[in-house]
Amino acid sequence: MPRPHAASTSYKLACAAAHYTRKGSIKMTAMSSALTARSRTMPSPALALIAGLVVSLLSGGSHVAADSHPDYADALGKAILFFQGQRSGQLPPDQAVTWRSNSGLSDGSAANVDLTGGYYDGGDNVKFGFPMAFSTTMLSWSVLEHGGKMKARVHEARAAVRWGADYLLKAATQTPGRLYVGVGDPDADHHCWERPEDMDTPRNVYSVSASAPGSDVAGETAAALAAASMVFKAADRDYSRRLLAAARDVMELAVQSQGKYSDSIGGDIGAYYQSYSGYKDELLWGSAWLLWATKNSSYLGYLYSLGDNDSVDMFSWDNKLAGARVLLSRRALVNGDNAMEPFRQQAEEFFCRILPGSPSSTTQYTAGGLMHKSGDANLQYVASASFLLATYAKYMAVSKHTFSCQSLPVTAKALRGLAKKQVDYILGANPQGMSYMVNFGARWPQRIHHRASSLPSVASHPEHIGCQEGYQSYYYSGAANPNVHTGAVVGGPDENDAFPDDRGDYARSEPTTYTNAPLVGCLAYLAGVYKSG
């Protein structure tokens, strides 16, 4: 589910009614908005290697190396494995998360198209294309930038990318001139607590087109397809070409027919993941990815024409400005492209806004040292910022670059140090002594806000569990979730470093794909820099 700081809708359990009620839209000012074929079977050598890792991934343990930092490589494997628990559609033979089964097998039939597959965004059963595309983009960027440090797990990371990319490719190519952006009825879904395998709520289909524009979701989808095309450029050239061709077409739709998708598609799906930052950031983001994927200079000209100079101190599924600027800075620092200097300067302004001790910082930190951006699902912002810190630190190290936040000199080591501190906090170095990644460390959340995890699996309970039955029998239970969702990173503690481990506290207890996706790349980077053992 979306988070109130970055979305127009939030949810609160009505104690008397046992379902969610929608809260009103949060109106944000310009300033606050600125803050803001599916997974293929592995080749046999890869399968043999991955099979040997699964037992390790599905077990807990303290996972602290001798030199006192967490075992980043183990956390990386678990962060990737999380995506298997979020899969929709027909599950493959090599599915390691066995408490999940097939679901959503008729998705798309309401519009006579095939929209099976893809990911559920969090603990619900709706497929929201906007955050799914962002998660796919960030998984792809993680592989492109830090895949060399993933070792054997790069195969698993590519499989996670492909599961999302396969769905987005379907969504972009089923009907010429139309992009499908969602499946399900969010309001009906959030009145139920049922397994995805049991869901019997409407599976409405939503789309954007020239007559119903959605530049935000189209720009993000173009970014995801372009980024994924590079992930598979060497391994599967035909698939890569198809992804890139679709990315070009979707980006053209985003540019030629401009508007916010929440204003166009009807129903309620746009209200759950409405882009408060508008769509210019997605146009910049999508163009930046297509520039990298195609080397076509026409995208470079378009980047400058957008002229977006907003200052930001947050990077998320909603606001892509900081991510786009860091991505473009790659060309400035690694490739020596002076044309990208304005974007480098804007990227460094972002870091000056989040670095502790920076004269221009606008970012709060908890007493325990955690970056605090929102009272709801704060760790999504921590994870995405940490990815940018680690990635820019890599660029700086390669180019021997430094910069200053007014009187504060900034080095690659400083950025890497902040990313490490944030990730270490997530993994257990915090006042609670709590790892916020499920099944990592000695102590982790037991009652996450996640339907499939909190209800018994189909294998253990074949009988259908009804919409309201799920609340009475399982949601309200104080027992730990029966299915351990290994690698799931929850919303995290509040501004006082407190965490109740309460299934009903969705703001702190729900995991999301867009929290894990950027964390994958950051963990890979840290695993490469700080060796375990």
Short mmCIF file of C-alpha atoms in Angstrom, two decimals:
data_model
loop_
_atom_site.label_atom_id
_atom_site.label_comp_id
_atom_site.label_asym_id
_atom_site.label_seq_id
_atom_site.Cartn_x
_atom_site.Cartn_y
_atom_site.Cartn_z
CA MET A 1 0.00 0.00 0.00
CA PRO A 2 1.11 3.59 -0.55
CA ARG A 3 2.23 5.86 2.22
CA PRO A 4 0.46 9.10 3.18
CA HIS A 5 3.60 11.24 2.82
CA ALA A 6 3.91 10.21 -0.79
CA ALA A 7 0.40 9.19 -1.75
CA SER A 8 -3.07 10.58 -1.53
CA THR A 9 -4.61 7.77 0.48
CA SER A 10 -3.81 6.01 3.72
CA TYR A 11 -5.55 3.32 5.65
CA LYS A 12 -6.61 2.85 9.24
CA LEU A 13 -8.26 -0.25 10.58
CA ALA A 14 -11.71 0.54 11.90
CA CYS A 15 -11.83 -1.47 15.12
CA ALA A 16 -15.58 -1.93 15.03
CA ALA A 17 -15.79 -2.77 11.34
CA ALA A 18 -12.73 -4.94 10.70
CA HIS A 19 -11.79 -3.26 7.45
CA TYR A 20 -9.93 -0.27 6.10
CA THR A 21 -11.42 3.16 5.70
CA ARG A 22 -10.04 5.70 3.28
CA LYS A 23 -8.71 8.93 4.66
CA GLY A 24 -8.95 12.13 2.72
CA SER A 25 -6.33 13.23 0.26
CA ILE A 26 -3.25 14.90 1.68
CA LYS A 27 -2.74 18.17 -0.13
CA MET A 28 0.92 19.00 -0.52
CA THR A 29 2.49 22.30 -1.39
CA ALA A 30 5.05 22.67 -4.15
CA MET A 31 7.75 22.64 -1.51
CA SER A 32 6.57 19.45 0.18
CA SER A 33 6.00 17.71 -3.15
CA ALA A 34 9.61 18.42 -4.01
CA LEU A 35 10.56 16.45 -0.94
CA THR A 36 8.80 13.90 -1.70
CA ALA A 37 8.40 -14.98 -21.13
CA ARG A 38 8.33 -14.36 -16.94
CA SER A 39 11.31 -15.39 -14.84
CA ARG A 40 13.03 -18.02 -16.94
CA THR A 41 14.49 -21.19 -15.52
CA MET A 42 18.16 -20.65 -14.75
CA PRO A 43 20.87 -22.45 -16.71
CA SER A 44 21.69 -25.67 -14.86
CA PRO A 45 25.01 -24.46 -13.31
CA ALA A 46 23.28 -21.40 -11.91
CA LEU A 47 20.40 -23.50 -10.58
CA ALA A 48 22.78 -25.84 -8.80
CA LEU A 49 24.57 -22.91 -7.17
CA ILE A 50 21.38 -21.12 -6.20
CA ALA A 51 19.87 -24.28 -4.76
CA GLY A 52 22.77 -24.43 -2.36
CA LEU A 53 22.04 -20.87 -1.22
CA VAL A 54 18.34 -21.31 -0.51
CA VAL A 55 18.80 -23.14 2.80
CA SER A 56 21.05 -20.33 4.00
CA LEU A 57 18.60 -17.65 2.87
CA LEU A 58 15.63 -19.23 4.58
CA SER A 59 17.41 -19.52 7.94
CA GLY A 60 17.95 -16.74 10.46
CA GLY A 61 20.93 -16.13 12.72
CA SER A 62 22.85 -13.15 14.00
CA HIS A 63 24.82 -12.63 10.76
CA VAL A 64 27.32 -10.20 12.22
CA ALA A 65 30.84 -10.51 10.84
CA ALA A 66 33.95 -10.60 12.98
CA ASP A 67 34.71 -6.93 12.30
CA SER A 68 31.25 -6.02 13.68
CA HIS A 69 29.39 -5.07 10.54
CA PRO A 70 26.38 -7.11 9.37
CA ASP A 71 26.76 -9.88 6.83
CA TYR A 72 25.76 -7.78 3.82
CA ALA A 73 26.03 -10.70 1.39
CA ASP A 74 23.50 -12.71 3.39
CA ALA A 75 21.19 -9.70 3.67
CA LEU A 76 21.52 -9.19 -0.09
CA GLY A 77 20.38 -12.72 -0.86
CA LYS A 78 17.41 -12.34 1.45
CA ALA A 79 16.46 -8.92 0.04
CA ILE A 80 16.29 -10.47 -3.43
CA LEU A 81 14.41 -13.56 -2.24
CA PHE A 82 11.68 -11.26 -0.90
CA PHE A 83 10.51 -10.61 -4.45
CA GLN A 84 9.51 -14.24 -4.89
CA GLY A 85 7.01 -13.81 -2.07
CA GLN A 86 5.49 -10.84 -3.94
CA ARG A 87 4.95 -12.66 -7.24
CA SER A 88 1.58 -12.79 -8.95
CA GLY A 89 0.68 -15.25 -11.69
CA GLN A 90 1.81 -18.79 -12.48
CA LEU A 91 4.81 -19.54 -10.29
CA PRO A 92 7.83 -21.23 -11.89
CA PRO A 93 9.25 -24.66 -10.98
CA ASP A 94 12.24 -23.06 -9.25
CA GLN A 95 10.07 -21.00 -6.87
CA ALA A 96 11.89 -21.10 -3.52
CA VAL A 97 9.20 -19.32 -1.46
CA THR A 98 6.91 -22.32 -1.24
CA TRP A 99 4.23 -20.81 0.99
CA ARG A 100 3.07 -18.85 -2.04
CA SER A 101 1.01 -20.44 -4.84
CA ASN A 102 -0.43 -19.34 -8.17
CA SER A 103 -2.69 -16.28 -8.10
CA GLY A 104 -4.31 -13.73 -10.40
CA LEU A 105 -4.40 -16.19 -13.31
CA SER A 106 -7.28 -14.40 -15.03
CA ASP A 107 -5.81 -10.89 -14.65
CA GLY A 108 -6.54 -8.82 -17.74
CA SER A 109 -9.56 -10.83 -18.81
CA ALA A 110 -11.84 -7.89 -17.99
CA ALA A 111 -10.23 -6.12 -20.96
CA ASN A 112 -9.63 -9.27 -23.03
CA VAL A 113 -5.86 -9.07 -22.58
CA ASP A 114 -3.26 -11.08 -20.66
CA LEU A 115 -2.02 -9.19 -17.60
CA THR A 116 -0.95 -12.15 -15.52
CA GLY A 117 2.32 -11.97 -13.62
CA GLY A 118 4.09 -9.02 -12.06
CA TYR A 119 4.32 -8.09 -8.39
CA TYR A 120 1.98 -7.13 -5.60
CA ASP A 121 3.43 -3.90 -4.21
CA GLY A 122 3.16 -4.71 -0.51
CA GLY A 123 0.88 -6.69 1.76
CA ASP A 124 -2.19 -6.35 -0.46
CA ASN A 125 -3.36 -8.05 -3.66
CA VAL A 126 -3.63 -5.19 -6.16
CA LYS A 127 -1.13 -4.75 -8.99
CA PHE A 128 -0.21 -1.07 -9.19
CA GLY A 129 1.86 -0.41 -12.31
CA PHE A 130 3.44 2.82 -11.09
CA PRO A 131 5.33 1.50 -8.03
CA MET A 132 5.92 -1.84 -9.79
CA ALA A 133 7.73 -0.04 -12.60
CA PHE A 134 9.83 1.97 -10.12
CA SER A 135 10.78 -1.24 -8.30
CA THR A 136 11.79 -2.83 -11.61
CA THR A 137 13.86 0.22 -12.55
CA MET A 138 15.67 0.17 -9.22
CA LEU A 139 16.31 -3.58 -9.37
CA SER A 140 17.74 -3.07 -12.86
CA TRP A 141 19.92 -0.17 -11.75
CA SER A 142 21.14 -2.33 -8.86
CA VAL A 143 22.25 -5.04 -11.28
CA LEU A 144 23.77 -2.62 -13.79
CA GLU A 145 25.71 -0.67 -11.20
CA HIS A 146 26.53 -3.26 -8.55
CA GLY A 147 25.91 -6.64 -10.21
CA GLY A 148 29.62 -7.38 -10.21
CA LYS A 149 29.56 -7.46 -6.41
CA MET A 150 26.52 -9.76 -6.22
CA LYS A 151 28.54 -12.85 -7.24
CA ALA A 152 26.25 -15.87 -7.65
CA ARG A 153 23.22 -13.88 -6.57
CA VAL A 154 23.29 -11.77 -9.70
CA HIS A 155 21.30 -14.59 -11.36
CA GLU A 156 18.59 -14.25 -8.73
CA ALA A 157 18.58 -10.46 -9.10
CA ARG A 158 18.15 -10.78 -12.86
CA ALA A 159 15.25 -13.19 -12.29
CA ALA A 160 13.63 -10.57 -10.04
CA VAL A 161 14.09 -7.94 -12.76
CA ARG A 162 12.65 -10.25 -15.39
CA TRP A 163 9.52 -11.04 -13.41
CA GLY A 164 8.68 -7.35 -13.31
CA ALA A 165 9.87 -6.61 -16.85
CA ASP A 166 7.85 -9.47 -18.34
CA TYR A 167 4.68 -7.99 -16.89
CA LEU A 168 5.51 -4.43 -17.92
CA LEU A 169 6.28 -5.62 -21.45
CA LYS A 170 2.83 -7.20 -21.61
CA ALA A 171 1.25 -4.05 -20.22
CA ALA A 172 2.99 -1.94 -22.87
CA THR A 173 2.40 -4.13 -25.93
CA GLN A 174 -0.98 -5.87 -25.56
CA THR A 175 -2.85 -3.04 -27.26
CA PRO A 176 -1.12 -0.52 -29.58
CA GLY A 177 -1.18 3.01 -28.15
CA ARG A 178 -2.32 1.84 -24.73
CA LEU A 179 -0.41 1.14 -21.52
CA TYR A 180 -2.13 -0.97 -18.86
CA VAL A 181 -1.30 0.46 -15.42
CA GLY A 182 -3.21 -1.55 -12.85
CA VAL A 183 -5.28 -4.63 -12.05
CA GLY A 184 -7.71 -4.91 -9.16
CA ASP A 185 -10.18 -2.85 -7.16
CA PRO A 186 -8.14 -1.14 -4.42
CA ASP A 187 -11.08 -0.24 -2.21
CA ALA A 188 -12.62 -3.71 -2.37
CA ASP A 189 -9.22 -5.31 -1.84
CA HIS A 190 -8.52 -3.23 1.25
CA HIS A 191 -11.82 -4.27 2.80
CA CYS A 192 -10.58 -7.86 2.80
CA TRP A 193 -7.82 -9.76 4.56
CA GLU A 194 -7.34 -12.74 2.27
CA ARG A 195 -4.55 -14.62 0.53
CA PRO A 196 -3.78 -13.69 -3.08
CA GLU A 197 -4.56 -17.31 -3.91
CA ASP A 198 -8.11 -16.81 -2.55
CA MET A 199 -8.88 -13.29 -3.67
CA ASP A 200 -12.39 -12.91 -5.05
CA THR A 201 -12.59 -9.12 -5.31
CA PRO A 202 -13.00 -7.50 -8.77
CA ARG A 203 -9.91 -7.47 -11.01
CA ASN A 204 -10.64 -4.24 -12.83
CA VAL A 205 -8.18 -3.18 -15.52
CA TYR A 206 -6.85 0.38 -15.84
CA SER A 207 -4.94 1.94 -18.72
CA VAL A 208 -3.61 5.20 -20.16
CA SER A 209 -3.52 6.31 -23.79
CA ALA A 210 -3.42 9.45 -25.92
CA SER A 211 -7.01 10.21 -24.93
CA ALA A 212 -6.41 9.34 -21.25
CA PRO A 213 -2.85 10.53 -20.61
CA GLY A 214 -0.55 9.33 -17.87
CA SER A 215 2.93 10.77 -18.36
CA ASP A 216 3.98 9.87 -14.82
CA VAL A 217 3.28 6.14 -15.05
CA ALA A 218 4.30 5.99 -18.73
CA GLY A 219 7.61 7.75 -18.05
CA GLU A 220 8.36 5.39 -15.17
CA THR A 221 7.40 2.35 -17.24
CA ALA A 222 9.68 3.54 -20.06
CA ALA A 223 12.50 3.88 -17.52
CA ALA A 224 11.90 0.35 -16.24
CA LEU A 225 11.82 -1.20 -19.70
CA ALA A 226 14.93 0.69 -20.83
CA ALA A 227 16.86 -0.20 -17.68
CA ALA A 228 15.83 -3.87 -17.92
CA SER A 229 16.85 -3.93 -21.59
CA MET A 230 20.42 -3.19 -20.51
CA VAL A 231 20.34 -5.89 -17.83
CA PHE A 232 19.62 -8.48 -20.55
CA LYS A 233 21.62 -6.94 -23.38
CA ALA A 234 24.31 -9.62 -23.26
CA ALA A 235 22.32 -12.54 -21.85
CA ASP A 236 19.23 -12.36 -24.11
CA ARG A 237 19.57 -9.93 -26.99
CA ASP A 238 16.17 -10.57 -28.51
CA TYR A 239 14.41 -9.94 -25.22
CA SER A 240 16.54 -6.85 -24.66
CA ARG A 241 15.57 -5.45 -28.07
CA ARG A 242 11.88 -6.02 -27.37
CA LEU A 243 12.14 -4.26 -24.04
CA LEU A 244 13.90 -1.29 -25.58
CA ALA A 245 11.44 -1.00 -28.45
CA ALA A 246 8.57 -0.95 -25.95
CA ALA A 247 10.41 1.62 -23.83
CA ARG A 248 10.70 3.96 -26.83
CA ASP A 249 7.00 3.63 -27.63
CA VAL A 250 5.86 4.18 -24.05
CA MET A 251 8.16 7.19 -23.68
CA GLU A 252 6.68 8.67 -26.84
CA LEU A 253 3.22 8.25 -25.33
CA ALA A 254 4.42 9.97 -22.14
CA VAL A 255 5.82 12.94 -24.07
CA GLN A 256 3.18 13.36 -26.75
CA SER A 257 0.14 13.04 -24.48
CA GLN A 258 0.98 14.76 -21.21
CA GLY A 259 -1.02 14.54 -18.02
CA LYS A 260 -1.24 12.78 -14.66
CA TYR A 261 -2.67 9.29 -14.80
CA SER A 262 -4.70 9.84 -11.65
CA ASP A 263 -6.65 12.47 -13.58
CA SER A 264 -7.38 10.09 -16.46
CA ILE A 265 -8.00 6.49 -15.55
CA GLY A 266 -11.10 6.63 -13.36
CA GLY A 267 -11.78 4.31 -10.47
CA ASP A 268 -9.62 4.62 -7.38
CA ILE A 269 -6.32 3.12 -8.43
CA GLY A 270 -4.71 6.47 -9.20
CA ALA A 271 -5.68 7.78 -5.78
CA TYR A 272 -3.64 5.08 -4.10
CA TYR A 273 -0.43 5.93 -5.94
CA GLN A 274 -0.94 9.42 -7.23
CA SER A 275 2.22 11.31 -8.13
CA TYR A 276 2.19 14.48 -6.07
CA SER A 277 5.44 15.56 -7.69
CA GLY A 278 3.66 15.75 -11.04
CA TYR A 279 5.05 14.05 -14.12
CA LYS A 280 8.02 16.19 -15.16
CA ASP A 281 10.33 14.14 -12.94
CA GLU A 282 9.21 10.94 -14.71
CA LEU A 283 9.82 12.57 -18.09
CA LEU A 284 13.35 13.40 -16.95
CA TRP A 285 13.84 9.93 -15.44
CA GLY A 286 12.54 8.07 -18.48
CA SER A 287 14.61 10.20 -20.87
CA ALA A 288 17.74 9.67 -18.77
CA TRP A 289 17.33 5.91 -18.94
CA LEU A 290 16.63 5.94 -22.67
CA LEU A 291 19.67 8.14 -23.23
CA TRP A 292 21.82 5.53 -21.49
CA ALA A 293 20.15 2.59 -23.25
CA THR A 294 20.09 4.03 -26.79
CA LYS A 295 22.90 6.65 -26.84
CA ASN A 296 20.43 8.68 -28.93
CA SER A 297 21.24 12.38 -28.50
CA SER A 298 17.62 13.38 -29.07
CA TYR A 299 16.93 12.34 -25.48
CA LEU A 300 19.73 14.63 -24.32
CA GLY A 301 18.04 17.61 -25.96
CA TYR A 302 14.77 16.70 -24.34
CA LEU A 303 16.41 16.51 -20.91
CA TYR A 304 17.45 20.14 -21.15
CA SER A 305 14.09 21.25 -22.50
CA LEU A 306 12.38 20.06 -19.31
CA GLY A 307 14.24 22.65 -17.23
CA ASP A 308 13.27 21.20 -13.85
CA ASN A 309 15.34 22.94 -11.15
CA ASP A 310 13.35 22.00 -8.06
CA SER A 311 15.41 21.25 -4.98
CA VAL A 312 14.73 17.89 -3.36
CA ASP A 313 15.84 15.95 -0.30
CA MET A 314 13.93 12.75 -1.02
CA PHE A 315 13.92 10.04 -3.69
CA SER A 316 10.95 7.70 -4.03
CA TRP A 317 8.44 6.01 -6.33
CA ASP A 318 6.77 9.43 -6.48
CA ASN A 319 9.63 11.90 -6.97
CA LYS A 320 12.45 10.78 -9.29
CA LEU A 321 14.43 14.03 -9.58
CA ALA A 322 17.29 13.01 -7.29
CA GLY A 323 17.61 9.62 -8.95
CA ALA A 324 17.59 11.07 -12.45
CA ARG A 325 20.25 13.61 -11.52
CA VAL A 326 22.52 10.98 -9.99
CA LEU A 327 22.03 8.77 -13.03
CA LEU A 328 22.99 11.63 -15.36
CA SER A 329 25.94 12.48 -13.13
CA ARG A 330 27.36 9.11 -14.04
CA ARG A 331 28.09 10.50 -17.48
CA ALA A 332 29.74 13.57 -15.98
CA LEU A 333 31.97 11.76 -13.48
CA VAL A 334 32.62 8.39 -15.10
CA ASN A 335 32.51 9.38 -18.78
CA GLY A 336 33.74 12.97 -18.50
CA ASP A 337 30.71 14.42 -20.28
CA ASN A 338 30.73 18.13 -19.44
CA ALA A 339 27.21 18.52 -20.79
CA MET A 340 25.98 16.72 -17.67
CA GLU A 341 27.58 19.18 -15.23
CA PRO A 342 24.28 20.93 -14.34
CA PHE A 343 22.81 17.58 -13.29
CA ARG A 344 25.93 16.76 -11.27
CA GLN A 345 25.56 20.02 -9.38
CA GLN A 346 21.88 19.29 -8.67
CA ALA A 347 22.75 15.77 -7.50
CA GLU A 348 25.30 17.16 -5.07
CA GLU A 349 22.76 19.67 -3.82
CA PHE A 350 20.55 16.68 -2.95
CA PHE A 351 23.37 15.11 -0.92
CA CYS A 352 23.99 18.41 0.86
CA ARG A 353 20.34 18.33 1.92
CA ILE A 354 20.61 14.91 3.54
CA LEU A 355 24.16 14.85 4.98
CA PRO A 356 24.36 15.35 8.76
CA GLY A 357 26.44 18.43 9.51
CA SER A 358 25.79 20.02 6.14
CA PRO A 359 24.91 23.74 6.44
CA SER A 360 22.13 23.22 3.89
CA SER A 361 20.71 20.01 5.39
CA THR A 362 16.92 19.75 5.56
CA THR A 363 16.90 16.18 6.88
CA GLN A 364 16.06 15.03 10.38
CA TYR A 365 17.73 12.07 12.10
CA THR A 366 16.46 10.07 15.06
CA ALA A 367 18.44 9.83 18.27
CA GLY A 368 19.57 6.40 17.07
CA GLY A 369 20.92 7.88 13.84
CA LEU A 370 18.20 6.93 11.33
CA MET A 371 17.26 9.32 8.55
CA HIS A 372 13.66 10.31 9.19
CA LYS A 373 11.56 11.51 6.26
CA SER A 374 8.05 10.34 7.04
CA GLY A 375 5.92 8.89 9.80
CA ASP A 376 4.73 6.24 7.38
CA ALA A 377 7.01 3.62 5.77
CA ASN A 378 10.07 5.72 6.49
CA LEU A 379 12.50 2.98 5.49
CA GLN A 380 11.50 3.28 1.84
CA TYR A 381 13.10 6.74 1.82
CA VAL A 382 16.10 5.54 3.80
CA ALA A 383 16.70 2.67 1.37
CA SER A 384 16.40 4.82 -1.76
CA ALA A 385 18.64 7.56 -0.35
CA SER A 386 21.19 4.96 0.72
CA PHE A 387 21.26 3.55 -2.80
CA LEU A 388 22.03 7.01 -4.21
CA LEU A 389 24.69 7.62 -1.55
CA ALA A 390 26.44 4.33 -2.32
CA THR A 391 26.17 4.72 -6.07
CA TYR A 392 27.42 8.30 -6.13
CA ALA A 393 30.26 7.28 -3.79
CA LYS A 394 31.25 4.75 -6.44
CA TYR A 395 31.26 7.45 -9.15
CA MET A 396 33.30 9.76 -6.93
CA ALA A 397 35.85 7.07 -6.13
CA VAL A 398 36.30 6.14 -9.80
CA SER A 399 36.80 9.78 -10.84
CA LYS A 400 38.65 10.87 -7.65
CA HIS A 401 36.01 13.58 -7.30
CA THR A 402 35.09 15.55 -4.18
CA PHE A 403 32.65 18.38 -3.56
CA SER A 404 31.60 20.71 -0.76
CA CYS A 405 28.38 21.55 1.01
CA GLN A 406 29.36 25.17 1.62
CA SER A 407 32.02 24.80 4.37
CA LEU A 408 31.70 20.99 4.62
CA PRO A 409 34.05 19.00 2.35
CA VAL A 410 32.46 15.78 1.07
CA THR A 411 34.33 12.67 -0.04
CA ALA A 412 33.28 9.30 -1.39
CA LYS A 413 34.11 7.88 2.04
CA ALA A 414 31.63 10.27 3.69
CA LEU A 415 28.78 9.22 1.41
CA ARG A 416 29.64 5.55 1.78
CA GLY A 417 29.81 5.97 5.56
CA LEU A 418 26.32 7.46 5.74
CA ALA A 419 24.89 4.72 3.51
CA LYS A 420 26.55 2.10 5.71
CA LYS A 421 25.17 3.64 8.89
CA GLN A 422 21.63 3.67 7.50
CA VAL A 423 21.82 0.08 6.27
CA ASP A 424 23.43 -1.09 9.51
CA TYR A 425 20.54 0.51 11.40
CA ILE A 426 18.05 -1.37 9.22
CA LEU A 427 19.90 -4.61 9.86
CA GLY A 428 19.95 -4.28 13.66
CA ALA A 429 22.44 -1.61 14.78
CA ASN A 430 19.76 0.50 16.46
CA PRO A 431 18.37 1.27 19.92
CA GLN A 432 15.82 -1.55 19.66
CA GLY A 433 18.43 -4.13 18.67
CA MET A 434 15.86 -5.03 16.02
CA SER A 435 16.63 -6.01 12.44
CA TYR A 436 13.91 -4.54 10.25
CA MET A 437 14.57 -7.22 7.62
CA VAL A 438 12.51 -10.34 8.29
CA ASN A 439 14.61 -13.43 9.06
CA PHE A 440 17.86 -11.52 9.32
CA GLY A 441 19.64 -11.18 12.65
CA ALA A 442 18.72 -12.37 16.10
CA ARG A 443 15.53 -10.31 16.44
CA TRP A 444 13.20 -9.21 13.65
CA PRO A 445 9.49 -8.37 13.08
CA GLN A 446 7.19 -11.34 13.69
CA ARG A 447 3.80 -9.82 12.80
CA ILE A 448 4.28 -7.98 9.53
CA HIS A 449 1.30 -6.37 7.83
CA HIS A 450 1.09 -8.78 4.91
CA ARG A 451 -1.86 -10.92 3.94
CA ALA A 452 -0.04 -13.90 2.44
CA SER A 453 2.50 -14.03 5.26
CA SER A 454 -0.08 -13.72 8.05
CA LEU A 455 -2.53 -16.31 6.69
CA PRO A 456 -1.72 -20.04 6.45
CA SER A 457 -0.43 -21.22 3.09
CA VAL A 458 -2.63 -23.11 0.65
CA ALA A 459 -0.47 -26.18 1.25
CA SER A 460 -1.20 -26.16 4.98
CA HIS A 461 -4.81 -24.92 4.71
CA PRO A 462 -6.30 -25.83 1.30
CA GLU A 463 -9.79 -24.56 2.17
CA HIS A 464 -10.79 -21.09 0.99
CA ILE A 465 -10.40 -18.35 3.61
CA GLY A 466 -13.06 -15.68 3.16
CA CYS A 467 -12.63 -11.93 3.02
CA GLN A 468 -13.80 -11.18 6.58
CA GLU A 469 -12.77 -14.55 7.99
CA GLY A 470 -9.18 -13.50 7.46
CA TYR A 471 -9.62 -10.58 9.84
CA GLN A 472 -11.26 -12.47 12.66
CA SER A 473 -9.04 -15.54 12.58
CA TYR A 474 -5.68 -14.13 11.59
CA TYR A 475 -5.40 -10.34 11.38
CA TYR A 476 -6.31 -9.83 15.04
CA SER A 477 -4.19 -12.72 16.24
CA GLY A 478 -1.23 -11.81 18.43
CA ALA A 479 0.68 -14.82 17.15
CA ALA A 480 3.65 -14.53 14.80
CA ASN A 481 2.91 -14.81 11.10
CA PRO A 482 2.88 -18.48 10.06
CA ASN A 483 4.83 -17.79 6.86
CA VAL A 484 8.24 -16.16 7.30
CA HIS A 485 8.61 -13.61 4.50
CA THR A 486 12.39 -13.79 4.36
CA GLY A 487 14.05 -10.55 3.29
CA ALA A 488 10.99 -8.33 3.70
CA VAL A 489 11.96 -4.88 4.99
CA VAL A 490 9.12 -3.29 6.91
CA GLY A 491 8.16 0.38 7.18
CA GLY A 492 10.40 0.76 10.22
CA PRO A 493 10.47 2.64 13.50
CA ASP A 494 9.04 6.05 14.28
CA GLU A 495 10.92 9.29 14.94
CA ASN A 496 11.71 8.06 18.45
CA ASP A 497 13.27 4.80 17.22
CA ALA A 498 10.24 2.89 18.57
CA PHE A 499 8.74 -0.12 16.80
CA PRO A 500 5.67 -1.95 18.17
CA ASP A 501 5.79 -5.06 15.90
CA ASP A 502 2.02 -4.80 15.46
CA ARG A 503 0.32 -6.27 12.40
CA GLY A 504 -2.31 -3.54 12.56
CA ASP A 505 0.31 -0.78 12.36
CA TYR A 506 0.65 -0.82 8.56
CA ALA A 507 2.72 2.39 8.57
CA ARG A 508 5.58 0.61 10.34
CA SER A 509 4.91 -3.08 9.73
CA GLU A 510 4.21 -3.42 6.00
CA PRO A 511 7.00 -4.32 3.55
CA THR A 512 7.01 -3.02 -0.03
CA THR A 513 8.85 -3.82 -3.25
CA TYR A 514 9.99 -0.21 -3.57
CA THR A 515 11.77 -0.44 -0.22
CA ASN A 516 13.62 -3.64 -1.06
CA ALA A 517 14.52 -2.76 -4.65
CA PRO A 518 16.98 0.08 -3.95
CA LEU A 519 18.28 -1.76 -0.88
CA VAL A 520 19.40 -4.61 -3.15
CA GLY A 521 21.93 -2.41 -4.92
CA CYS A 522 23.12 -0.76 -1.73
CA LEU A 523 23.66 -4.13 -0.04
CA ALA A 524 25.60 -5.39 -3.06
CA TYR A 525 27.86 -2.34 -2.91
CA LEU A 526 28.48 -2.74 0.82
CA ALA A 527 29.07 -6.48 0.44
CA GLY A 528 31.80 -5.68 -2.04
CA VAL A 529 33.43 -2.98 0.09
CA TYR A 530 33.12 -4.65 3.50
CA LYS A 531 33.99 -8.32 3.16
CA SER A 532 32.44 -10.68 5.71
CA GLY A 533 34.32 -13.15 7.86
#
